[in-house]
Coordinates of N, CA and C and ligand atoms in Angstrom, one line a residue:
X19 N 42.1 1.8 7.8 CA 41.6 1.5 6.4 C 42.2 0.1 6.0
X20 N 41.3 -0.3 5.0 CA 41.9 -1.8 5.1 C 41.4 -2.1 3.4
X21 N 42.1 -3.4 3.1 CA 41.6 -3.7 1.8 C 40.7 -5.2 1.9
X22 N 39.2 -4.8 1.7 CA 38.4 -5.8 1.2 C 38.4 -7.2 0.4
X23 N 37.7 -8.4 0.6 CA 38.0 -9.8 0.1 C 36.7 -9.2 -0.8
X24 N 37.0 -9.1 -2.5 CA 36.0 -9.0 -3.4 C 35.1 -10.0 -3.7
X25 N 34.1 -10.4 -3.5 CA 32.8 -11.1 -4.3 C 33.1 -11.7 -5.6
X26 N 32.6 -12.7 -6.1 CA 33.5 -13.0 -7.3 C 32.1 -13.6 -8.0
X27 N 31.9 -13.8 -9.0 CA 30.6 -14.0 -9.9 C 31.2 -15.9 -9.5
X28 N 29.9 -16.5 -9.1 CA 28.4 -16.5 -9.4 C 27.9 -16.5 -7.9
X29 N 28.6 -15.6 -7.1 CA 28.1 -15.7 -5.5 C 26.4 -15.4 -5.9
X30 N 26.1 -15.7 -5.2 CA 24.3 -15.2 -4.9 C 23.9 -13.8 -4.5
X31 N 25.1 -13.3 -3.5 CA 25.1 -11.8 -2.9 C 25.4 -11.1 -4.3
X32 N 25.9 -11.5 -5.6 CA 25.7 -10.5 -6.6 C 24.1 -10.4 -7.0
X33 N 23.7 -11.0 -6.9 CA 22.4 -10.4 -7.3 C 20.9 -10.4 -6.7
X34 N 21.7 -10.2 -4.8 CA 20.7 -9.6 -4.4 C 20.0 -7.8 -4.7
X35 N 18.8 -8.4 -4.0 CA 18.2 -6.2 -4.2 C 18.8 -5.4 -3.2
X36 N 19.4 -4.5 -3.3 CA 20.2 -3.8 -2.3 C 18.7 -3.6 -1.4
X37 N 19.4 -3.0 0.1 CA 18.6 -1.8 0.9 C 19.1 -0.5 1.0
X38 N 17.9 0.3 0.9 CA 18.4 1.5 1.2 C 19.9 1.8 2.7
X39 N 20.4 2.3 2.6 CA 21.1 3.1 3.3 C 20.5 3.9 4.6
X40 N 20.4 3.8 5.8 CA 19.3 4.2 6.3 C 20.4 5.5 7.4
X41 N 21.1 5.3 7.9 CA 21.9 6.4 8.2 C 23.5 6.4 8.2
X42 N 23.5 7.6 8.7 CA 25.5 8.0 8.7 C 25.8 8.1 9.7
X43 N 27.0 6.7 9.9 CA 27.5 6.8 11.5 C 29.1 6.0 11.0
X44 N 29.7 6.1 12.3 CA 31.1 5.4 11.9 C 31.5 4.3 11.0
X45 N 30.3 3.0 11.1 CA 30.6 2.2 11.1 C 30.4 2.5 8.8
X46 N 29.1 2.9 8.6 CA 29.5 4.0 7.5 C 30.4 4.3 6.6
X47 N 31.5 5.0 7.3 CA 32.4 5.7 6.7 C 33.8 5.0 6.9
X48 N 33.6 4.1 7.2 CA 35.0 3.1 7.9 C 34.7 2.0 6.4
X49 N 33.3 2.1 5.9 CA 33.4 0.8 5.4 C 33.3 1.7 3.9
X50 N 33.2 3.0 3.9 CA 33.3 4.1 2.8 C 34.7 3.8 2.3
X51 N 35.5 3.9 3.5 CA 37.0 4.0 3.2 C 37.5 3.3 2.8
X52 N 37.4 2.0 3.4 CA 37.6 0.5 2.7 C 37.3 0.1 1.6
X53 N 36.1 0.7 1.3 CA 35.6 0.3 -0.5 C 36.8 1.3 -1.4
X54 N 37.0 2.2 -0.7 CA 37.9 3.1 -2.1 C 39.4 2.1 -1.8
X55 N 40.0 1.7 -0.7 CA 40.7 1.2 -0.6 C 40.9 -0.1 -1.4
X56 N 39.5 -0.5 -1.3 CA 39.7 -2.1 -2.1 C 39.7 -1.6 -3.7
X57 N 39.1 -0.7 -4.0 CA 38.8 -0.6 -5.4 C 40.6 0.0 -6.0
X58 N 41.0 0.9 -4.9 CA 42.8 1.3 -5.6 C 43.4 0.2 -5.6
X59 N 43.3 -0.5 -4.9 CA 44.0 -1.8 -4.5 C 44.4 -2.9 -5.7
X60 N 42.9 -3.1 -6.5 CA 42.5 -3.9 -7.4 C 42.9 -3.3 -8.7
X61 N 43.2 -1.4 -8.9 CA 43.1 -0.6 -10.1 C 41.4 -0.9 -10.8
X62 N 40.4 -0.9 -10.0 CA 39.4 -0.3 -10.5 C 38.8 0.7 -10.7
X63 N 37.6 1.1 -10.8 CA 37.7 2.4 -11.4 C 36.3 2.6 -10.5
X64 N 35.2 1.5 -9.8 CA 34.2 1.4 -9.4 C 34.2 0.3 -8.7
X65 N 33.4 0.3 -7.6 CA 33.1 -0.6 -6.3 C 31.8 -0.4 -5.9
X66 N 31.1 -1.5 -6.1 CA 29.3 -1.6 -5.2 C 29.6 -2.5 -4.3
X67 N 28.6 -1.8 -3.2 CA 28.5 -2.8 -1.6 C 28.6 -4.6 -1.8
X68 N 27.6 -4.4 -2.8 CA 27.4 -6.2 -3.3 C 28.6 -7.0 -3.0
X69 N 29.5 -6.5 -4.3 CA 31.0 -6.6 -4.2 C 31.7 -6.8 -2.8
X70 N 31.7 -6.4 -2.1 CA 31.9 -6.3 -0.9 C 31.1 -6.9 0.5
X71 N 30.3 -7.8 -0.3 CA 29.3 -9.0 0.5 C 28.1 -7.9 1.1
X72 N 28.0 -6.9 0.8 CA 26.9 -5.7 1.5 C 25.6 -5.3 0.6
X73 N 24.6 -5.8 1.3 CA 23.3 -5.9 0.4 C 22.5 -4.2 0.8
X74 N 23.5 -3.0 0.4 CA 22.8 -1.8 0.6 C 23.6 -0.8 -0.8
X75 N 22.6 0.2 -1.0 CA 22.7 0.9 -2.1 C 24.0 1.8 -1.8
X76 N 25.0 1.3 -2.0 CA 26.0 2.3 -2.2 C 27.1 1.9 -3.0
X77 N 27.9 2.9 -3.6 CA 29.0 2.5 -4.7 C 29.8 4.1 -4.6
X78 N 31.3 3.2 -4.8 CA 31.9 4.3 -5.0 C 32.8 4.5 -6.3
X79 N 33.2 5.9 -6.5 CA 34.5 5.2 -7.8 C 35.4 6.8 -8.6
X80 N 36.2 5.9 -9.0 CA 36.9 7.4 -9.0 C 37.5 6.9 -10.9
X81 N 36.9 7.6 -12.0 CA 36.9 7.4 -13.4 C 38.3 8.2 -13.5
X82 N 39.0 8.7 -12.7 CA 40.4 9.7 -13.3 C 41.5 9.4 -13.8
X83 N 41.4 8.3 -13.6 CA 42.7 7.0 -14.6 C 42.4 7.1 -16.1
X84 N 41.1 6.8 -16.1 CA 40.1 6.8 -17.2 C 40.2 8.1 -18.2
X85 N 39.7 8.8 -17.6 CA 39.1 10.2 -18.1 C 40.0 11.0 -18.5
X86 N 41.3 10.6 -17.5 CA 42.3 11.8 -18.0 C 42.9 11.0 -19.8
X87 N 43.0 10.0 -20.2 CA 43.2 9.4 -21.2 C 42.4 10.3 -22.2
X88 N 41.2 10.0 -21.8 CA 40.3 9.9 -23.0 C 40.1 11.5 -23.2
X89 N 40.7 12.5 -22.2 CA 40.8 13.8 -22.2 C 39.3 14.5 -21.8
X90 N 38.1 13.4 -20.9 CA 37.0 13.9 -20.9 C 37.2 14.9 -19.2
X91 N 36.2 15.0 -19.1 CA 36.3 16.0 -17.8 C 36.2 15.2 -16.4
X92 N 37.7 15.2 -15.6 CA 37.4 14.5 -14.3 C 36.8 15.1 -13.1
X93 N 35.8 14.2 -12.7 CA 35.0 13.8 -11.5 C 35.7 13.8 -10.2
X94 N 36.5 12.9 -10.3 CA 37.6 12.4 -8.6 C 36.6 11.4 -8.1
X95 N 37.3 11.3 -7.2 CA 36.2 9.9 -6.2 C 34.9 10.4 -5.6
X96 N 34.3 9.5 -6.0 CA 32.4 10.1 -5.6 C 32.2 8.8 -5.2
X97 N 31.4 9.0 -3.6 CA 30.6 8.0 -2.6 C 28.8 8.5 -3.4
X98 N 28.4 7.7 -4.0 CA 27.1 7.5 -4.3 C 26.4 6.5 -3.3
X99 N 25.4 7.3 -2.3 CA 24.8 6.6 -1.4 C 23.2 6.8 -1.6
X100 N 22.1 5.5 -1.7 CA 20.6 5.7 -2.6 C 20.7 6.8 -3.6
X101 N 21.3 5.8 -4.6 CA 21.7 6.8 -6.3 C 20.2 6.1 -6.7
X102 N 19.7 7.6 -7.3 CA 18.0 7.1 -8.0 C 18.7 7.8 -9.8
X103 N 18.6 6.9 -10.4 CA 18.4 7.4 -12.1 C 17.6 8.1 -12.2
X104 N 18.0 8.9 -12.7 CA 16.8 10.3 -12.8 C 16.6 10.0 -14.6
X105 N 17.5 10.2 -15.3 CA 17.6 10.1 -16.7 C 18.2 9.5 -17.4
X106 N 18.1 8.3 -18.3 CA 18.9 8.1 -18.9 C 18.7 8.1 -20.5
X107 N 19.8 9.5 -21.1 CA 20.2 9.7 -22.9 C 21.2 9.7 -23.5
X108 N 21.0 10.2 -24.7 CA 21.6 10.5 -25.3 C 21.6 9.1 -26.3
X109 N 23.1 9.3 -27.5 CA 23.6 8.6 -28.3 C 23.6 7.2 -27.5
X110 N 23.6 6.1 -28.4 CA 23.6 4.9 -27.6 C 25.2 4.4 -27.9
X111 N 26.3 4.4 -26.8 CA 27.6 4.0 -27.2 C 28.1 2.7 -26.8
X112 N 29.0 2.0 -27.6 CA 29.5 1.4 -27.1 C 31.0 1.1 -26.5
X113 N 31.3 1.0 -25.2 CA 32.5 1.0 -24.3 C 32.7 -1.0 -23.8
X114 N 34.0 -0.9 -24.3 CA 34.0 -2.5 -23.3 C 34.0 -2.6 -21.9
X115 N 33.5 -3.2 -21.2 CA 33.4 -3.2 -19.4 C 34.4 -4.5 -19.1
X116 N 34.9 -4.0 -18.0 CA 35.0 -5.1 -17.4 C 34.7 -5.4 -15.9
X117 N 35.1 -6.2 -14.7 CA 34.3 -5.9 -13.4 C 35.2 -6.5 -12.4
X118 N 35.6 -5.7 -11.2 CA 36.3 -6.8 -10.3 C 35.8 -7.9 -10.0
X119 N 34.7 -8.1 -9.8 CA 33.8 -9.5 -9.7 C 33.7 -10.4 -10.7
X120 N 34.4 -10.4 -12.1 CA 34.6 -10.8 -13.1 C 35.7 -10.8 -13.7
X121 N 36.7 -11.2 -12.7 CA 38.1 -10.8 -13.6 C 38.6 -11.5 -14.8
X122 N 39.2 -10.7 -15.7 CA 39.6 -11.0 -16.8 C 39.0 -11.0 -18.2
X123 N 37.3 -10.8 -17.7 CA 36.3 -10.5 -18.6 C 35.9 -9.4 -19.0
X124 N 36.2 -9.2 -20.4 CA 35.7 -7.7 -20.9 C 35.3 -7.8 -22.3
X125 N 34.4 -7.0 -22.1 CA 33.3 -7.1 -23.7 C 32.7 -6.0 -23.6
X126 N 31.9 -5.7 -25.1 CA 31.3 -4.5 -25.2 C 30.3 -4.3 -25.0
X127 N 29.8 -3.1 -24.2 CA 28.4 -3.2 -23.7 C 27.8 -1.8 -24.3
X128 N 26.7 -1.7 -25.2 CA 25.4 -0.3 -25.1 C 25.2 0.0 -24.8
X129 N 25.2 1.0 -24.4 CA 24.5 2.1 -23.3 C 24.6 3.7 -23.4
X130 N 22.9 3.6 -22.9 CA 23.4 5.4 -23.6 C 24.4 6.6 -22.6
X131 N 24.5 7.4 -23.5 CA 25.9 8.0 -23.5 C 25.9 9.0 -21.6
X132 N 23.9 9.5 -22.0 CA 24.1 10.7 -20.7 C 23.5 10.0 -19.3
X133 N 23.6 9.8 -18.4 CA 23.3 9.8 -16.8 C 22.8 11.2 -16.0
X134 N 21.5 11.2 -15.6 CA 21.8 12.1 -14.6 C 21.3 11.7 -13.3
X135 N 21.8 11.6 -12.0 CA 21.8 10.5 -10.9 C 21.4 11.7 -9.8
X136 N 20.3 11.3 -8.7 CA 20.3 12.1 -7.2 C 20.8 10.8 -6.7
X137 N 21.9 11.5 -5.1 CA 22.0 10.8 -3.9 C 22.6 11.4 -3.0
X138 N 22.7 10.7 -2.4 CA 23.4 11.2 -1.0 C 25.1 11.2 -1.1
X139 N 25.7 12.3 -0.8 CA 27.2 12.0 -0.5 C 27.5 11.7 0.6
X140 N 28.7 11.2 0.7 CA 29.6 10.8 2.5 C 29.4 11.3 3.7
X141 N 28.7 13.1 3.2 CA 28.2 13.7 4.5 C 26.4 13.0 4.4
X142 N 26.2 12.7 3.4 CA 24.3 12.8 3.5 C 23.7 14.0 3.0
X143 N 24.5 14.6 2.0 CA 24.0 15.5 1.8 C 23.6 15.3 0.3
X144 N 22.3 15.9 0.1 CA 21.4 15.5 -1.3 C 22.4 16.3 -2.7
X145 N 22.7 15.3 -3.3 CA 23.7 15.4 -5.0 C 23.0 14.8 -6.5
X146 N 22.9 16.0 -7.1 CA 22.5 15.7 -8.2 C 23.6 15.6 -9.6
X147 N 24.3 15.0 -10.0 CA 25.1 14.8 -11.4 C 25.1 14.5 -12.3
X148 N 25.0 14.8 -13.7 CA 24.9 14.5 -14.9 C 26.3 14.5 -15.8
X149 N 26.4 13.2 -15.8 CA 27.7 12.5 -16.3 C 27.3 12.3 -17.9
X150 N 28.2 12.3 -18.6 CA 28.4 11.5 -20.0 C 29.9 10.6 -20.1
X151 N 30.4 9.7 -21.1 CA 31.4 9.3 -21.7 C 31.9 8.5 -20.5
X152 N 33.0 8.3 -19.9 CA 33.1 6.9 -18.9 C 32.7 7.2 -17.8
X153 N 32.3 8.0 -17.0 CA 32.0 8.7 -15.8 C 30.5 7.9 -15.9
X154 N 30.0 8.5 -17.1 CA 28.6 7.7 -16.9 C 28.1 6.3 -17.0
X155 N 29.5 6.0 -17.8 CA 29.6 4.7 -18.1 C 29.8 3.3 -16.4
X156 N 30.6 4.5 -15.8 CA 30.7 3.9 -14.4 C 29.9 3.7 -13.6
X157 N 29.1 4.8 -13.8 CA 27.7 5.4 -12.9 C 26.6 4.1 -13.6
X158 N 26.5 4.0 -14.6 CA 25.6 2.9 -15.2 C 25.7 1.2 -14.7
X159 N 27.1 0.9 -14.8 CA 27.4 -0.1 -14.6 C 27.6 -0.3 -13.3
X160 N 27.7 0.5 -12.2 CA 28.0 0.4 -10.5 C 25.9 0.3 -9.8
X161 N 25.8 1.4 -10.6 CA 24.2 1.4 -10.0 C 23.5 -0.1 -10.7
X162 N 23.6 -0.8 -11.7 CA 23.1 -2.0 -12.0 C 23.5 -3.1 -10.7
X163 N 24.9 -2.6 -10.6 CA 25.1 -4.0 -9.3 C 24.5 -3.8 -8.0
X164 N 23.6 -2.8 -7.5 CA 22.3 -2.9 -6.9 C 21.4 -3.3 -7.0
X165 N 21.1 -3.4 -8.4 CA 19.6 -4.0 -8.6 C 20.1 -5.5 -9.2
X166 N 21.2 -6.1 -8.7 CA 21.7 -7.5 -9.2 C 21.9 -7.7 -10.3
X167 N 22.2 -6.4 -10.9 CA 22.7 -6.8 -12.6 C 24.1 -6.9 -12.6
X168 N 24.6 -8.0 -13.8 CA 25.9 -7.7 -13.7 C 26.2 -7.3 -15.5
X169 N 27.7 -6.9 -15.8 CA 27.6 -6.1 -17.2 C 27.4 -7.5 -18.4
X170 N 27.8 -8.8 -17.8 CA 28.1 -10.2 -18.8 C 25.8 -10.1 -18.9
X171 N 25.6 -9.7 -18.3 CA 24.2 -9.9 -18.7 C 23.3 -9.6 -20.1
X172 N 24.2 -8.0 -20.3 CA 23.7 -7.7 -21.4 C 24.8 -8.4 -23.1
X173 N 25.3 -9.5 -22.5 CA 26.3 -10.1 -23.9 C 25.2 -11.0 -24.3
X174 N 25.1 -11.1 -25.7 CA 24.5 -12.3 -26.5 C 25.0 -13.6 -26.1
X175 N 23.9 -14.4 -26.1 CA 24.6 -16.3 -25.9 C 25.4 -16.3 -26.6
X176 N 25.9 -15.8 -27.6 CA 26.9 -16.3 -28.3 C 28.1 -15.6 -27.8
X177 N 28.3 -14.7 -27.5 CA 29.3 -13.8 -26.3 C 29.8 -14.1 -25.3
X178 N 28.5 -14.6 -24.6 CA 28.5 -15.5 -23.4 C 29.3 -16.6 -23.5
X179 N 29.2 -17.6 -24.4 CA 29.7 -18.7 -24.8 C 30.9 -18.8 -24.9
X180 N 31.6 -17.5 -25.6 CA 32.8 -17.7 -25.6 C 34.0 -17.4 -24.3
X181 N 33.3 -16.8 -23.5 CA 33.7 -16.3 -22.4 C 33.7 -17.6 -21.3
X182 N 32.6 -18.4 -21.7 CA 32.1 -20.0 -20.3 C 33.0 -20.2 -19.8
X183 N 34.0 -20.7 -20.0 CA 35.3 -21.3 -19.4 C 35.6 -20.2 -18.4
X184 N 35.8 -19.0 -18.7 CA 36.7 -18.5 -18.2 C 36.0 -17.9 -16.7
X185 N 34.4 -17.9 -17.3 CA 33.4 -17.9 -16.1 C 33.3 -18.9 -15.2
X186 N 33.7 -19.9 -15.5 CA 33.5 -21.3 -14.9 C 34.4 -21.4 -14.2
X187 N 36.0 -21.0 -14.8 CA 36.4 -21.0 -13.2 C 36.9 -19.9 -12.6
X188 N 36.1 -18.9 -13.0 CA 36.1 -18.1 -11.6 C 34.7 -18.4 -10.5
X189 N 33.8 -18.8 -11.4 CA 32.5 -19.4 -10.1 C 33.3 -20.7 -9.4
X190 N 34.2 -21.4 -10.2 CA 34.7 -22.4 -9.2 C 36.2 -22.0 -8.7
X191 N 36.2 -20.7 -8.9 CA 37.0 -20.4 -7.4 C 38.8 -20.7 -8.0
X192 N 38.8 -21.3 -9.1 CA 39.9 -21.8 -9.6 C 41.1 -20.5 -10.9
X193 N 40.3 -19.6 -10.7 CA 41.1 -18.7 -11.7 C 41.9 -17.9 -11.0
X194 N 43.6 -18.0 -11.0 CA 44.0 -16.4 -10.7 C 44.1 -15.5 -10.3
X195 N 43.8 -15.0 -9.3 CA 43.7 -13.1 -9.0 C 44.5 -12.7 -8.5
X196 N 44.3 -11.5 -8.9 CA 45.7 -10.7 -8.3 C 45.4 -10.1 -7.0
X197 N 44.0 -9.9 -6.6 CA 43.4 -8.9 -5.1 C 42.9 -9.8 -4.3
X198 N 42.7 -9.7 -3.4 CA 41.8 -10.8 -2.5 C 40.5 -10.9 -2.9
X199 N 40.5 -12.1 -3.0 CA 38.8 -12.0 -3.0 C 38.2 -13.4 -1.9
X200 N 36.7 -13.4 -1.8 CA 36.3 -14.3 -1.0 C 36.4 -15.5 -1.6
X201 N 36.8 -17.1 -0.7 CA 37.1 -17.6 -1.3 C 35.8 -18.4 -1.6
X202 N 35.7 -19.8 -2.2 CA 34.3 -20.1 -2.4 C 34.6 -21.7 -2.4
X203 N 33.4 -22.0 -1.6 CA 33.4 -23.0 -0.8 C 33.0 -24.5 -1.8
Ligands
NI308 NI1 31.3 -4.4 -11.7

């Protein structure tokens, strides 16, 4: 098991369209283990392939850091492999995010409260869950970095604005970090 060089905003690999996942074999679950690896490594809470330079639908993450705080009900680490949104309700809340791929940046983002997600787990076997409160909050913001969204998307220009610098130099490679990440050329 090993710890991954993280993707850093404004790579281009953040906002490619993922591919599906097409089967389960070593190479798989070697790079399953390494994403949970890189994400403890970092104290994240969530990891997508993107992140990890890999243009396929998978994310992992474990909200238990999280959840035991907020006294909501924990999950543990879940491999979400072709996660399809089935629903998304409830109250519209707001939680601040922030993102390994974005370090240092955090703001508040909308989003409604419930999730309910089909996919495949680590064996391939078909999982359906309905999350609320940061669980879903995780689930929302991990499955967007498949379809190349990142969370600074949904900030007003003027949110955005005040944040530039700090975006600027992490696209130029110049900010900080505490985990490895890739470096940028
Ligand atoms: Ni993220």
């Amino acid at each position: 098991m090993s710890v991954l060089p993280i993707v850093t905003y404004n790579d281009p690999v953040l906002r490619k369209k993922t591919k599906p996942v097409e089967e389960n074999n070593k190479e798989l679950q070697t790079l399953i283990d390494d994403m949970f690896d890189t994400m403890y490594n970092s104290q994240g809470v969530g990891l997508a392939a993107p992140q990890i330079g890999k243009e396929i639908q998978l994310f992992v993450m474990d909200a238990d850091g999280i959840t035991e705080e907020t006294e909501e009900e924990d999950l543990g680490p879940l491999v979400f492999i072709n996660p399809q949104i089935e629903e998304k309700s409830g109250e519209k809340i707001k939680l601040e995010e922030g993102c390994l791929s974005i370090p240092d940046v955090r703001d508040d983002v909308v989003r409604p409260d419930k999730v309910v997600v089909e996919y495949l787990d680590r064996n391939f076997e078909k999982k359906k869950i309905t999350a609320t409160g940061w669980s879903s909050r995780v689930i929302q913001h991990e499955y967007d970095h498949l379809q190349g969204v990142l969370f600074v998307d949904y900030l007003s220009a003027f949110k955005r604005r005040l944040h530039r610098s700090l975006l600027k130099k992490i696209d130029k490679g110049t900010l900080e970090i505490e985990y490895p990440v890739v470096p940028k050329d």
